[in-house]
Coordinates of C-alpha atoms in Angstrom, one line a residue:
X1 CA 14.4 -49.0 28.4
X2 CA 13.5 -49.1 32.1
X3 CA 10.2 -49.8 34.0
X4 CA 10.0 -46.0 34.4
X5 CA 9.5 -45.6 30.6
X6 CA 7.0 -48.5 30.5
X7 CA 4.8 -46.8 33.1
X8 CA 4.2 -43.9 30.7
X9 CA 2.5 -43.6 27.3
X10 CA 4.0 -44.6 23.9
X11 CA 3.3 -41.9 21.2
X12 CA 3.3 -42.8 17.5
X13 CA 3.8 -39.7 15.4
X14 CA 2.6 -40.0 11.8
X15 CA 3.1 -37.4 9.2
X16 CA 3.3 -37.1 5.4
X17 CA 4.5 -33.9 3.7
X18 CA 1.8 -33.2 1.2
X19 CA -1.9 -34.1 0.6
X20 CA -0.9 -35.8 -2.7
X21 CA 1.4 -38.2 -0.7
X22 CA -1.6 -39.3 1.3
X23 CA -3.2 -40.6 -1.9
X24 CA -0.2 -41.8 -3.9
X25 CA 2.1 -43.1 -1.2
X26 CA -0.2 -45.5 0.7
X27 CA 2.7 -47.9 1.7
X28 CA 4.4 -45.2 3.7
X29 CA 1.2 -44.6 5.5
X30 CA 0.8 -48.3 6.3
X31 CA 4.3 -48.5 7.6
X32 CA 3.7 -45.6 10.0
X33 CA 0.5 -47.0 11.3
X34 CA 2.3 -50.3 11.9
X35 CA 4.3 -48.6 14.7
X36 CA 1.6 -49.8 17.1
X37 CA 2.8 -53.3 16.7
X38 CA 6.4 -52.2 17.4
X39 CA 5.3 -50.4 20.6
X40 CA 3.7 -53.7 21.7
X41 CA 6.8 -55.6 20.8
X42 CA 8.9 -53.2 23.0
X43 CA 6.6 -53.9 26.0
X44 CA 3.8 -51.4 25.9
X45 CA 0.2 -52.6 26.0
X46 CA -2.2 -51.7 23.2
X47 CA -4.2 -49.3 25.4
X48 CA -1.0 -47.5 26.4
X49 CA -0.2 -46.4 22.9
X50 CA -1.5 -43.2 21.3
X51 CA -1.4 -42.2 17.7
X52 CA -0.9 -38.6 16.7
X53 CA -1.7 -38.1 13.0
X54 CA -3.1 -34.5 13.0
X55 CA -0.2 -33.4 10.7
X56 CA -1.0 -35.5 7.7
X57 CA -0.3 -33.5 4.6
X58 CA 1.8 -30.8 6.3
X59 CA 5.5 -30.2 5.8
X60 CA 8.0 -30.6 8.6
X61 CA 9.9 -27.4 7.7
X62 CA 8.2 -25.5 10.6
X63 CA 6.2 -26.4 13.7
X64 CA 4.1 -23.3 13.9
X65 CA 1.2 -24.8 11.9
X66 CA 1.5 -28.4 13.1
X67 CA -0.9 -29.0 15.9
X68 CA 0.1 -32.6 16.2
X69 CA 3.7 -31.8 16.9
X70 CA 2.7 -29.1 19.4
X71 CA 0.5 -31.7 21.2
X72 CA 3.4 -34.1 21.2
X73 CA 5.7 -31.6 22.8
X74 CA 3.1 -30.6 25.4
X75 CA 2.6 -34.3 26.5
X76 CA 6.3 -34.8 26.8
X77 CA 6.7 -31.6 28.8
X78 CA 4.0 -32.8 31.2
X79 CA 5.9 -36.1 31.7
X80 CA 3.2 -38.3 30.3
X81 CA 5.3 -39.9 27.5
X82 CA 7.9 -42.7 27.9
X83 CA 8.8 -43.1 24.2
X84 CA 8.2 -41.4 20.8
X85 CA 8.1 -43.8 17.9
X86 CA 8.4 -42.7 14.2
X87 CA 9.4 -44.5 11.0
X88 CA 12.2 -41.9 10.7
X89 CA 13.1 -39.0 13.0
X90 CA 12.8 -36.7 10.0
X91 CA 9.0 -37.2 10.3
X92 CA 9.2 -35.3 13.6
X93 CA 10.9 -32.2 12.3
X94 CA 13.1 -30.9 9.4
X95 CA 14.0 -27.7 11.3
X96 CA 16.8 -27.6 13.9
X97 CA 15.1 -24.8 15.7
X98 CA 12.2 -27.1 16.5
X99 CA 14.2 -30.3 16.8
X100 CA 16.7 -29.3 19.5
X101 CA 14.1 -28.0 22.0
X102 CA 12.3 -31.3 21.6
X103 CA 15.6 -33.1 22.5
X104 CA 16.0 -30.9 25.5
X105 CA 12.5 -31.6 26.8
X106 CA 12.9 -35.4 26.1
X107 CA 16.2 -35.5 27.9
X108 CA 14.8 -33.6 30.9
X109 CA 11.7 -35.8 31.2
X110 CA 13.5 -39.1 30.4
X111 CA 11.6 -39.7 27.2
X112 CA 13.1 -42.0 24.5
X113 CA 13.0 -41.5 20.8
X114 CA 12.8 -44.5 18.4
X115 CA 12.9 -45.0 14.7
X116 CA 13.6 -48.0 12.4
X117 CA 17.4 -47.7 13.1
X118 CA 17.2 -47.9 16.8
X119 CA 16.2 -46.4 20.2
X120 CA 17.9 -43.2 21.4
X121 CA 18.1 -41.6 24.8
X122 CA 18.3 -37.7 24.3
X123 CA 19.5 -37.5 28.0
X124 CA 22.8 -39.2 27.2
X125 CA 25.7 -37.5 25.2
X126 CA 25.8 -40.2 22.6
X127 CA 22.1 -40.3 22.1
X128 CA 21.9 -36.5 21.8
X129 CA 24.8 -36.5 19.3
X130 CA 23.2 -39.1 17.0
X131 CA 19.8 -37.4 17.1
X132 CA 21.4 -34.0 16.6
X133 CA 23.3 -35.2 13.5
X134 CA 20.1 -36.8 12.1
X135 CA 18.2 -33.6 12.6
X136 CA 20.9 -31.5 10.8
X137 CA 21.0 -34.0 7.9
X138 CA 17.2 -33.9 7.6
X139 CA 17.2 -30.1 7.4
X140 CA 20.0 -30.2 4.8
X141 CA 18.1 -32.9 2.8
X142 CA 15.0 -30.7 2.7
X143 CA 17.1 -27.8 1.4
X144 CA 18.8 -30.1 -1.2
X145 CA 15.4 -31.4 -2.5
X146 CA 14.0 -27.9 -2.7
X147 CA 17.1 -26.5 -4.5
X148 CA 17.2 -29.3 -7.0
X149 CA 13.5 -28.9 -7.9
X150 CA 13.7 -25.1 -8.1
X151 CA 16.8 -25.3 -10.3
X152 CA 15.0 -27.4 -12.9
X153 CA 11.9 -25.2 -12.7
X154 CA 13.9 -22.0 -13.2
X155 CA 15.9 -23.5 -16.1
X156 CA 12.7 -24.4 -17.9
X157 CA 11.2 -21.0 -17.1
X158 CA 14.3 -19.3 -18.6
X159 CA 13.6 -20.9 -21.9
X160 CA 9.9 -20.0 -21.7
X161 CA 8.8 -23.6 -21.7
X162 CA 7.3 -23.9 -18.3
X163 CA 3.6 -24.7 -18.5
X164 CA 2.0 -22.0 -16.5
X165 CA -1.8 -21.5 -16.1
X166 CA -3.0 -19.6 -19.1
X167 CA -5.5 -16.8 -18.9
X168 CA -8.9 -17.0 -20.6
X169 CA -8.5 -16.5 -24.4
X170 CA -5.4 -18.8 -24.6
X171 CA -5.6 -22.6 -24.6
X172 CA -3.0 -25.4 -24.6
X173 CA -3.4 -28.4 -26.9
X174 CA -2.4 -32.0 -26.4
X175 CA 1.1 -31.5 -27.6
X176 CA 1.7 -28.5 -25.3
X177 CA 1.3 -25.8 -27.9
X178 CA -0.6 -22.6 -27.0
X179 CA -3.3 -21.2 -29.4
X180 CA -5.9 -18.5 -29.2
X181 CA -9.2 -19.8 -27.9
X182 CA -11.3 -20.9 -31.0
X183 CA -14.3 -19.2 -29.5
X184 CA -14.6 -16.1 -31.6
X185 CA -16.7 -14.2 -29.1
X186 CA -14.0 -14.6 -26.5
X187 CA -11.4 -13.1 -28.9
X188 CA -13.7 -10.3 -29.9
X189 CA -14.4 -9.4 -26.2
X190 CA -10.7 -9.3 -25.3
X191 CA -10.0 -7.1 -28.4
X192 CA -12.8 -4.8 -27.4
X193 CA -11.3 -4.3 -23.9
X194 CA -7.9 -3.4 -25.3
X195 CA -9.2 -1.0 -28.0
X196 CA -11.7 0.6 -25.6
X197 CA -9.0 1.2 -23.0
X198 CA -6.6 2.8 -25.5
X199 CA -9.5 5.1 -26.5
X200 CA -10.8 6.0 -23.0
X201 CA -7.5 5.6 -21.0
X202 CA -9.3 4.4 -17.9
X203 CA -10.4 1.0 -16.6
X204 CA -13.5 2.5 -14.9
X205 CA -14.6 4.1 -18.2
X206 CA -14.1 0.7 -19.9
X207 CA -16.4 -0.8 -17.3
X208 CA -19.0 1.9 -18.0
X209 CA -18.8 1.2 -21.7
X210 CA -19.2 -2.5 -21.3
X211 CA -22.2 -2.1 -18.9
X212 CA -23.9 0.4 -21.2
X213 CA -24.0 -2.4 -23.9
X214 CA -24.7 -5.2 -21.4
X215 CA -21.5 -7.0 -22.3
X216 CA -20.2 -9.8 -20.1
X217 CA -16.6 -11.0 -19.7
X218 CA -15.3 -14.6 -20.2
X219 CA -13.8 -16.0 -17.0
X220 CA -12.6 -19.3 -15.6
X221 CA -14.1 -20.8 -12.5
X222 CA -12.1 -22.8 -10.0
X223 CA -12.5 -26.0 -12.0
X224 CA -11.2 -24.3 -15.2
X225 CA -14.6 -24.2 -17.0
X226 CA -15.5 -21.1 -19.0
X227 CA -18.2 -18.9 -17.6
X228 CA -19.5 -15.5 -18.6
X229 CA -19.8 -13.0 -15.7
X230 CA -20.7 -9.3 -15.3
X231 CA -17.6 -7.1 -15.7
X232 CA -15.8 -5.5 -12.8
X233 CA -12.8 -3.1 -12.6
X234 CA -10.7 -5.9 -11.1
X235 CA -11.4 -8.3 -13.9
X236 CA -10.6 -5.6 -16.5
X237 CA -7.4 -4.7 -14.8
X238 CA -6.5 -8.4 -14.6
X239 CA -6.8 -8.6 -18.4
X240 CA -4.9 -5.3 -19.1
X241 CA -2.0 -6.3 -16.8
X242 CA -1.5 -9.8 -18.0
X243 CA 1.6 -10.0 -20.3
X244 CA 0.4 -13.3 -21.8
X245 CA -2.0 -11.3 -24.0
X246 CA 1.1 -9.6 -25.5
X247 CA 2.6 -13.0 -26.3
X248 CA 5.2 -12.9 -23.5
X249 CA 6.0 -15.6 -21.1
X250 CA 6.7 -14.1 -17.7
X251 CA 7.8 -15.9 -14.5
X252 CA 8.5 -14.2 -11.2
X253 CA 5.9 -11.3 -11.3
X254 CA 5.2 -11.7 -7.5
X255 CA 7.2 -12.1 -4.4
X256 CA 6.1 -13.9 -1.2
X257 CA 6.5 -11.8 1.9
X258 CA 5.7 -13.1 5.4
X259 CA 3.9 -10.3 7.3
X260 CA 4.8 -11.6 10.7
X261 CA 7.0 -14.3 12.1
X262 CA 4.3 -16.4 13.6
X263 CA 2.0 -16.4 10.6
X264 CA 2.1 -19.6 8.5
X265 CA 0.9 -17.8 5.4
X266 CA 2.8 -15.3 3.3
X267 CA 1.5 -12.4 1.3
X268 CA 2.0 -12.1 -2.5
X269 CA 3.4 -8.7 -3.6
X270 CA 3.4 -7.7 -7.3
X271 CA 6.7 -6.6 -8.6
X272 CA 7.3 -3.8 -11.1
X273 CA 8.0 -4.8 -14.7
X274 CA 11.8 -4.2 -14.4
X275 CA 12.0 -6.7 -11.5
X276 CA 10.4 -9.6 -13.2
X277 CA 12.6 -12.7 -13.0
X278 CA 12.2 -14.0 -16.6
X279 CA 10.5 -12.6 -19.7
X280 CA 10.5 -14.3 -23.1
X281 CA 8.6 -12.5 -25.8
X282 CA 6.7 -14.1 -28.7
X283 CA 6.0 -17.4 -26.9
X284 CA 2.1 -17.1 -27.0
X285 CA -0.1 -15.9 -29.8
X286 CA -0.6 -12.2 -29.1
X287 CA -3.8 -10.1 -28.9
X288 CA -1.6 -6.9 -28.7
X289 CA 2.0 -6.1 -29.3
X290 CA 4.5 -5.7 -26.5
X291 CA 4.9 -1.9 -27.3
X292 CA 1.1 -1.5 -26.8
X293 CA 1.3 -3.5 -23.6
X294 CA 4.0 -1.2 -22.2
X295 CA 1.9 1.8 -23.2
X296 CA -1.1 0.4 -21.3
X297 CA 1.0 -0.2 -18.2
X298 CA 2.3 3.4 -18.3
X299 CA -1.3 4.6 -18.6
X300 CA -2.5 2.5 -15.6
X301 CA 0.5 3.6 -13.5
X302 CA -0.2 7.3 -14.4
X303 CA -3.9 6.8 -13.5
X304 CA -3.0 5.5 -10.0
X305 CA -3.4 8.8 -8.0
X306 CA -1.1 8.2 -5.1
X307 CA 1.3 11.0 -5.7
X308 CA 3.2 10.7 -2.5
X309 CA 4.9 7.4 -3.7
X310 CA 4.2 7.1 -7.4
X311 CA 4.6 10.7 -8.5
X312 CA 1.7 10.3 -11.0
X313 CA -1.1 12.6 -11.9
X314 CA -4.0 10.3 -11.5
X315 CA -6.9 9.5 -13.8
X316 CA -8.9 12.6 -14.9
X317 CA -11.9 13.2 -12.6
X318 CA -15.3 14.6 -13.4
X319 CA -16.5 17.9 -11.9
X320 CA -16.6 21.6 -12.5
X321 CA -13.1 22.3 -11.2
X322 CA -10.8 23.2 -14.1
X323 CA -7.5 22.3 -12.3
X324 CA -8.5 18.9 -10.9
X325 CA -5.4 16.8 -10.6
X326 CA -3.1 19.5 -12.0
X327 CA -2.4 21.9 -9.2
X328 CA 0.1 21.5 -6.3
X329 CA 0.3 22.9 -2.8
X330 CA 2.5 25.9 -2.5
X331 CA 3.5 25.0 1.1
X332 CA 4.6 21.4 0.7
X333 CA 4.6 20.7 -3.0
X334 CA 2.1 17.8 -2.9
X335 CA -0.8 17.5 -5.3
X336 CA -4.1 19.1 -4.2
X337 CA -7.4 17.3 -4.3
X338 CA -10.8 18.9 -5.0
X339 CA -13.6 18.9 -2.4
X340 CA -17.1 19.8 -3.8
X341 CA -19.0 19.3 -0.5
X342 CA -19.8 22.7 1.1
X343 CA -18.4 24.7 -1.9
X344 CA -15.7 23.7 -4.3
X345 CA -12.2 24.1 -2.9
X346 CA -8.7 22.6 -3.2
X347 CA -7.3 20.7 -0.2
X348 CA -3.8 19.3 0.6
X349 CA -4.4 15.8 2.0
X350 CA -0.7 15.3 2.7
X351 CA -0.7 18.2 5.2
X352 CA -3.9 16.8 6.8
X353 CA -2.3 13.4 7.3
X354 CA 0.7 15.1 9.0
X355 CA -1.7 17.2 11.1
X356 CA -0.1 20.4 9.9
X357 CA -1.9 23.6 9.0
X358 CA -1.7 23.9 5.2
X359 CA -4.1 26.5 3.8
X360 CA -6.7 25.3 1.3
X361 CA -6.6 27.0 -2.1
X362 CA -9.9 28.7 -3.0
X363 CA -9.4 29.4 -6.7
X364 CA -12.6 27.9 -8.1
X365 CA -14.8 30.9 -7.3
X366 CA -12.5 33.2 -9.2
X367 CA -12.1 30.8 -12.2
X368 CA -15.9 30.2 -12.4
X369 CA -16.4 33.9 -12.9
X370 CA -14.1 34.1 -15.9
X371 CA -15.9 34.4 -19.3
X372 CA -16.1 31.0 -21.1
X373 CA -13.7 32.1 -23.9
X374 CA -11.0 32.8 -21.4
X375 CA -11.4 29.7 -19.3
X376 CA -9.2 27.4 -21.4
X377 CA -6.5 30.0 -21.6
X378 CA -6.7 30.8 -17.9
X379 CA -6.4 27.1 -16.9
X380 CA -3.0 26.7 -18.6
X381 CA -1.8 30.1 -17.4
X382 CA -2.7 29.3 -13.8
X383 CA -1.1 25.8 -14.1
X384 CA 2.1 27.3 -15.5
X385 CA 2.3 30.0 -12.8
X386 CA 1.5 27.4 -10.1
X387 CA 4.1 24.9 -11.3
X388 CA 6.8 27.5 -11.5
X389 CA 6.3 28.6 -7.9
X390 CA 4.7 25.7 -5.9
X391 CA 6.6 22.6 -7.0
X392 CA 10.0 23.5 -8.5
X393 CA 11.8 20.5 -7.1
X394 CA 9.3 17.7 -7.9
X395 CA 11.1 14.9 -9.8
X396 CA 8.4 14.0 -12.3
X397 CA 6.3 17.2 -12.5
X398 CA 4.9 18.3 -15.9
X399 CA 6.9 21.1 -17.5
X400 CA 5.3 24.5 -17.4
X401 CA 3.3 25.5 -20.5
X402 CA 4.9 28.5 -22.2
X403 CA 2.9 31.3 -23.8
X404 CA 3.9 34.3 -25.9
X405 CA 2.8 36.7 -23.1
X406 CA 5.0 36.8 -20.0
X407 CA 3.7 35.1 -16.9
X408 CA 5.1 36.2 -13.6
X409 CA 4.9 34.5 -10.2
X410 CA 2.5 37.2 -9.0
X411 CA 0.1 36.8 -11.9
X412 CA -3.5 36.1 -10.7
X413 CA -6.9 35.5 -12.1
X414 CA -8.1 38.9 -11.2
X415 CA -5.3 40.5 -13.2
X416 CA -6.3 38.4 -16.2
X417 CA -10.0 39.5 -15.8

């Protein structure tokens, strides 16, 4: 140390990785706050020291979300800091992409770095070598700790013994066994949701059925207490899509994806059933069988009317149009939607999204004039003729319906009339 260092501030950087460590590991916190005494022992006065503890409870794997570390780098860059003190240099960073820029700035601004092992000058080759090795070892240590913990968790999940949060209707006893909730009304309400969906084949219709009888749904609040709330489509879908009600333990149903490089938070994306990491059947008491659960998932996927990606028909819609959700565009092969405003007509939304001129299909006026006895027959004949001409190359299209009478590509409603 030189008088040049003593003329500047002494920064004490304090960090603990998780909020739980702030409560359970008080001795580490006391050791870090005791760095003030070490700074005074090295020659700095009490008023010349500054504590940066804004990163308590934050991991050192990245500096993007650590305002304390960013403040420290800013003060060093401005030449205001003579020494940075920490119990261990791993408190500063566990990522080499953040660690080496700090060493460069400290070496340029003649700032020392000190821990319990000694004092280092990043401006000298030996000091930079030792600090660089410590930074690499801390990054490897973080990876090793995470890999060891993840391996044990995955091994337990592979056997179906990992204690995951249970949905409402399932409870875990003192010896870690899972049972159905003894509350009979909860069991009856869950059974009602599954049986009603299998009968009506639509989550929105299940919601209408529950609301018509003023039924509520059992839910868990953020403290885990049971509450009864008004049903919603999202709550019904959450029950229908949970494999725990089919008795299956499932781990790895979602994947974390970071939307952008500077965002500290990641987005959870649901994976399809075939991409789940682990699935062990017959672990929990079941409300439905696994075959029924698979059938429900197929119905839900088929009801999701985003034909461009999922190639599904969509849930049946109300209205006077006979071919709603069953007819395809002859120009591009995409499914047509019905517009009732300003007169019923069929539109191709895919062409509208591409800003191309795809003619709308005006069949409703002709079908509406058909006698009632012929409407059912005409619907299937039109569908068969349309499918054979408009979408011959669609991968999951429904096969044309065959009739004894021949149906040609030029067959029309007026000819049938």
